[in-house]
XYZ file of C-alpha atoms in Angstrom:
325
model
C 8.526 29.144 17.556
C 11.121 26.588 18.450
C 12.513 24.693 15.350
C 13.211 20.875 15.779
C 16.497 18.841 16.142
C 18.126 17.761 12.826
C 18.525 15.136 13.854
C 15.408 14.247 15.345
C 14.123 15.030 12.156
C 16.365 12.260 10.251
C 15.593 9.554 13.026
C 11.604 9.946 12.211
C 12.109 10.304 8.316
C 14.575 7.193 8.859
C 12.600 5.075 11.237
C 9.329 5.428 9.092
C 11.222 3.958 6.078
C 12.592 0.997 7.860
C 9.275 -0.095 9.908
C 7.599 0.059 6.207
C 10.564 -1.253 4.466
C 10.753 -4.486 7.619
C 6.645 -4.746 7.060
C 7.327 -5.249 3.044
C 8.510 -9.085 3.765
C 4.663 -9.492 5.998
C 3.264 -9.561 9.301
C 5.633 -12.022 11.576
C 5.511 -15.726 11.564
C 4.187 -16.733 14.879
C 1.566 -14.589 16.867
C -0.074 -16.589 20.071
C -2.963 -13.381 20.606
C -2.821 -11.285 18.201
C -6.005 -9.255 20.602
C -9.034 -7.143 18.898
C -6.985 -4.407 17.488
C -4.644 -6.607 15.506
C -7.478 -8.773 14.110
C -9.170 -5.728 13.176
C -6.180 -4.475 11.148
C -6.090 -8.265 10.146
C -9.598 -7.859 8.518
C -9.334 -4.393 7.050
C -5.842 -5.689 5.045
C -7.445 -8.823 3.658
C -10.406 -5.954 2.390
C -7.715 -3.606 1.063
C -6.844 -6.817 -1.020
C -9.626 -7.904 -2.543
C -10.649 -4.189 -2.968
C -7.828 -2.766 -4.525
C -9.039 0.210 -2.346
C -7.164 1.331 0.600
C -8.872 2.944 4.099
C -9.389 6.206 4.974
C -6.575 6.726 7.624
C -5.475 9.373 9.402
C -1.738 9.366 9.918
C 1.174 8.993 7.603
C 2.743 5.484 9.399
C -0.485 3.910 9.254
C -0.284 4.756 5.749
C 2.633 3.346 4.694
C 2.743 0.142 6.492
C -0.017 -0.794 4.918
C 1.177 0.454 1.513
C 4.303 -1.736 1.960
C 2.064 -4.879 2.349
C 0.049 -4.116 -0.716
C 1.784 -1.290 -2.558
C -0.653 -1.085 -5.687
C -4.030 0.209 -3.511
C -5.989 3.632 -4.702
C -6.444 5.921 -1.636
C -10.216 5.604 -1.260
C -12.557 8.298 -2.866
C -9.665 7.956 -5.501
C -9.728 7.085 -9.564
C -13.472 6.427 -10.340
C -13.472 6.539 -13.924
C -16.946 6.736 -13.861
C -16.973 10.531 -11.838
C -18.365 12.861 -14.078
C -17.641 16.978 -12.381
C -20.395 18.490 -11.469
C -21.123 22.325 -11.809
C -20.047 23.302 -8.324
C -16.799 21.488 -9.482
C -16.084 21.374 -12.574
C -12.379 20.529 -12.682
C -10.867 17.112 -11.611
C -8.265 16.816 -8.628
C -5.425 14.943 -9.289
C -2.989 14.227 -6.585
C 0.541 13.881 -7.128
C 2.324 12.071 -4.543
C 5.809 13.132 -3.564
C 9.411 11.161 -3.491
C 9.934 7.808 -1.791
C 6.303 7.796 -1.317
C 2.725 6.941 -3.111
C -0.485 7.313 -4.455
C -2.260 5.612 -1.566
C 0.188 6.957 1.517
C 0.338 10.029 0.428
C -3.399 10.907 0.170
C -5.432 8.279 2.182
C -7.104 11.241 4.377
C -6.818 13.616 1.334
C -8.731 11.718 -1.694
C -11.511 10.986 0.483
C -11.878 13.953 2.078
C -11.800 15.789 -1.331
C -14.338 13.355 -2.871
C -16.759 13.600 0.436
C -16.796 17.842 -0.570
C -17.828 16.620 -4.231
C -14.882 16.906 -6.456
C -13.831 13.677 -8.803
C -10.747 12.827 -7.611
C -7.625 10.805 -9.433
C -3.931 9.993 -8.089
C -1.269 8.205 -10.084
C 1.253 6.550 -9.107
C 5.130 7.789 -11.064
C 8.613 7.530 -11.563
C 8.477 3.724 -10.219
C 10.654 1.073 -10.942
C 9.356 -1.762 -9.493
C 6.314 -2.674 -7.543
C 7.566 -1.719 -4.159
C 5.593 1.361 -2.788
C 8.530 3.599 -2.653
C 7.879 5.527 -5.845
C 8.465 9.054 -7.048
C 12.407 8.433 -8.148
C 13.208 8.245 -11.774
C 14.204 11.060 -13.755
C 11.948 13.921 -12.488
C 11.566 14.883 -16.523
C 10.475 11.523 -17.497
C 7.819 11.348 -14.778
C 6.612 15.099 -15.710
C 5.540 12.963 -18.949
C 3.952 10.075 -17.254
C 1.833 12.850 -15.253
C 1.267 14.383 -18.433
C -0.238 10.965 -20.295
C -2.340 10.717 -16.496
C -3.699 14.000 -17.303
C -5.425 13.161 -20.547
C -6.660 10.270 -19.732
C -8.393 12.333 -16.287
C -9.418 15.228 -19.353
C -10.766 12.224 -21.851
C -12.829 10.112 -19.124
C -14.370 13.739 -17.747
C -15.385 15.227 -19.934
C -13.549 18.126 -18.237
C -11.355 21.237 -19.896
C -8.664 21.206 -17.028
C -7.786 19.885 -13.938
C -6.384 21.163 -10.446
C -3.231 19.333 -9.271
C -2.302 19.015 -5.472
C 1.075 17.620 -5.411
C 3.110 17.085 -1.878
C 6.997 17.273 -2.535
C 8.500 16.493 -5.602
C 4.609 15.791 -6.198
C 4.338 19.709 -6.039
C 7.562 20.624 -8.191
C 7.934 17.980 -10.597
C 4.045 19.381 -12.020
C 5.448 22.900 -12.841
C 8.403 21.283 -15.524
C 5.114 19.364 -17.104
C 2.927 23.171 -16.777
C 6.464 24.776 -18.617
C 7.862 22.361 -20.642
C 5.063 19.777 -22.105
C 2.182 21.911 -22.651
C 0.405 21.312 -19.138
C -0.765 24.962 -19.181
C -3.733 24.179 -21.454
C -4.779 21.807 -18.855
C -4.302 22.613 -15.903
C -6.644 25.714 -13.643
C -4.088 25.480 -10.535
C -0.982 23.654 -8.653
C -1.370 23.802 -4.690
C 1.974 22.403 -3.430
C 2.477 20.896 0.094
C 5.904 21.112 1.156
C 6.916 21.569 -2.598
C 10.584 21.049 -3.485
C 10.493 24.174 -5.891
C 14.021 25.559 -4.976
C 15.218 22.295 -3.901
C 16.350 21.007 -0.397
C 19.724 21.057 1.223
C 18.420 18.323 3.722
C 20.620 19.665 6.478
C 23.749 19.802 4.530
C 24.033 16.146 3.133
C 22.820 16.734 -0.079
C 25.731 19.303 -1.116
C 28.002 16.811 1.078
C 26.834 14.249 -1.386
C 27.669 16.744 -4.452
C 30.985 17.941 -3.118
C 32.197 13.830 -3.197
C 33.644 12.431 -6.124
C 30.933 10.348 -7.802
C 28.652 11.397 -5.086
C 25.687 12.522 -7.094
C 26.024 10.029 -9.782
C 25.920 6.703 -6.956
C 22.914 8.271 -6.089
C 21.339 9.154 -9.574
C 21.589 5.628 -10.370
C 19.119 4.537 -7.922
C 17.046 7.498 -7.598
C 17.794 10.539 -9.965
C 14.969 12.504 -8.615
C 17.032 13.389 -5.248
C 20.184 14.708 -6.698
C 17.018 16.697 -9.392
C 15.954 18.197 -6.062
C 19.161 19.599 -4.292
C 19.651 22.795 -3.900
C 21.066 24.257 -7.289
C 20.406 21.394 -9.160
C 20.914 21.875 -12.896
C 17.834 20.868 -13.081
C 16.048 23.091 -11.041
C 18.185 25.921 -12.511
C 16.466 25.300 -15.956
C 12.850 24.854 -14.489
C 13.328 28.254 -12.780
C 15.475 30.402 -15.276
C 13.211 33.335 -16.056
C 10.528 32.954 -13.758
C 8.747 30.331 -12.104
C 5.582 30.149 -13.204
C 3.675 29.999 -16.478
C 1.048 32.565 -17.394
C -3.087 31.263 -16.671
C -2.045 28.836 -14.071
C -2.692 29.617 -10.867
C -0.449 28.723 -7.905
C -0.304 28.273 -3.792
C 2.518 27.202 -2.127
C 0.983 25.311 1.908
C 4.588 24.780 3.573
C 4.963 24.443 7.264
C 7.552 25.960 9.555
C 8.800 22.061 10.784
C 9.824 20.753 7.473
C 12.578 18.394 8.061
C 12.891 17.799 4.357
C 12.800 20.854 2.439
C 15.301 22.750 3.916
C 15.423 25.525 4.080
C 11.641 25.576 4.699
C 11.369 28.797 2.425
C 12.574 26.474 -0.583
C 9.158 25.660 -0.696
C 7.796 28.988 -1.751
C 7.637 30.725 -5.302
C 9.100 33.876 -6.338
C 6.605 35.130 -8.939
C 3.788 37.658 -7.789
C 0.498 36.486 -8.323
C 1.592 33.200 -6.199
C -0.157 32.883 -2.678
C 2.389 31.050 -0.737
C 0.981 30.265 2.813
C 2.755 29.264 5.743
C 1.131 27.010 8.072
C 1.946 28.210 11.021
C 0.750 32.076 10.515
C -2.993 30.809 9.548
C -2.833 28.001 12.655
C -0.206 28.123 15.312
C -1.325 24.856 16.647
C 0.124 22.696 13.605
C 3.390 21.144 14.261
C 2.879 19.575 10.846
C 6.341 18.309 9.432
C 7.013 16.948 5.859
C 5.699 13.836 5.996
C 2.851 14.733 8.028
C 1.317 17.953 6.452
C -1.124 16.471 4.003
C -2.612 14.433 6.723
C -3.352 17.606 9.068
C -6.806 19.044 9.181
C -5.766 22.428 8.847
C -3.931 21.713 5.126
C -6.780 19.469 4.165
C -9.060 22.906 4.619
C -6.611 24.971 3.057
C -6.237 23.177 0.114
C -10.427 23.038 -0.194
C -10.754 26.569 0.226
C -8.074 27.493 -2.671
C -9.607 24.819 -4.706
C -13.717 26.766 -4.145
C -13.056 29.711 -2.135
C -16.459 30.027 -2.060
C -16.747 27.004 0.575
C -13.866 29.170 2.443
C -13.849 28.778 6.245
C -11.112 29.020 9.184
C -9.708 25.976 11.123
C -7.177 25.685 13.513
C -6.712 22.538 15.393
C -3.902 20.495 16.858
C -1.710 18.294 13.991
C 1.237 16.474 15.346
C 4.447 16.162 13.655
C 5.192 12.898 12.326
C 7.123 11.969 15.632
């Protein structure tokens, strides 16, 4: 199996950012026919709005476009105070988005698809500091404890005893310091990670670039200290993974695909402990060219993850998923 340019890789992660990061100012000034398509986007934007509530959509882009026009919407299915588990699923799923990213374009095929198989489902947004939709980049620590606050609140409007978490990213690391650290362990049945950031990312060689410069790390930290948290041999990831990286009655899967263009090297993603199922994509479905940003809008993942959360809905799928580009 044929791994992808580097640099193709960086173009798509790039070019994302900067058609959602050109779409935060709004749509352009002057359209003469905008056509069918556009007015329908037109119509389901002004809905979003008055909502709060995001569409179901099917691709990461789509996603975050509309994120950067209104960059406070729940992913629908998502954050119904009102969902009380049921016996066939007793424990609430709360999604954790990943860096750079958010509760809506991170899960808008997820939460609903969840919520449709009959599980109350939650996402928070975390580590923001202001209301653009590019979150997930404060002090990985600090937004272990925001998650943890999010938690109770799920635990206290349930009813419930514990919750699953299904993080992507950071989203699927930064869980595990809350699980070790903050007591999370009591509360929490299982982490599934997407493309999880456990042993941290090299990102082709520019993150320990960034290190080896004077300052380097601490230009970037100032911004964002979550992505100097997530290089490879952080100090922080050194202390979340001294002795072990798990914590005893949580139990953990690791869904990480072959094409990850952000995690790197893709095997980052997986955890050391036994008693960990890590999965890779590509051995259950050959037919996913699934990449970071992509993997928790393919089919394939989506099934995954519902099968580790009831196995005893567990079925087989294996159908095309494109990479982001």
């Amino acid at each position: 199996m044929t791994r992808r340019s580097p640099l193709r890789a960086l173009a798509a992660l790039l070019a994302t950012t900067a058609l959602g990061a050109a779409l935060a100012g709004g749509p352009p000034a002057a359209a003469a026919d905008p056509g069918p398509s556009a007015t329908a986007a037109t119509g389901a934007t002004a809905a979003a709005r008055e909502s709060g509530v995001g569409p179901r959509l099917t691709s990461f882009p789509a996603a975050l476009l509309l994120s950067n026009l209104l960059p406070d919407l729940d992913p629908p299915g998502a954050n119904d105070w009102t969902c009380r588990p049921s016996a066939a699923h007793p424990r609430p799923v709360v999604l954790v988005h990943g860096t750079v990213e958010n509760r809506y374009d991170n899960w808008a095929q997820m939460a609903p698809d969840l919520a449709a198989a009959g599980y109350c489902v939650f996402a928070l947004d975390y580590g923001s500091y202001t209301r653009t939709p590019y979150r997930g980049l404060s002090d990985i620590a600090a937004s272990a404890q925001e998650l943890s606050a999010y938690v109770d609140r799920v635990l206290a409007a349930t009813g419930a005893a514990e919750v699953d978490l299904v993080g992507h990213s950071q989203g699927g690391m930064m869980p595990r310091y809350y699980l070790r650290f903050l007591g999370g362990a009591d509360e929490v049945d299982q982490l599934i990670g997407l493309s999880s950031s456990n042993y941290g990312t090299t990102f082709f060689g520019v993150l320990p670039l960034v290190a080896a410069l004077p300052g380097g790390e601490g230009l970037v930290g100032l911004a964002a200290p979550a992505i100097p948290q997530q290089r490879q041999g952080s100090d922080f990831l050194a202390r979340l993974n001294q002795g072990g990286d798990t914590v005893p009655g949580v139990r953990y899967t690791v869904i990480q695909t072959l094409f990850d263009n952000v995690v790197t090297p893709y095997r980052n993603a997986f955890l050391k402990d036994p008693g960990v199922t890590n999965i890779l994509l590509q051995s259950r479905c050959p037919l996913d060219q699934s990449d970071h940003l992509s993997i928790s809008y393919s089919p394939n993942v989506v099934r995954l993850v519902k099968n580790r959360l009831d196995p005893s809905t567990a079925r087989s799928l294996c159908v095309y998923s494109p990479p982001l580009l």
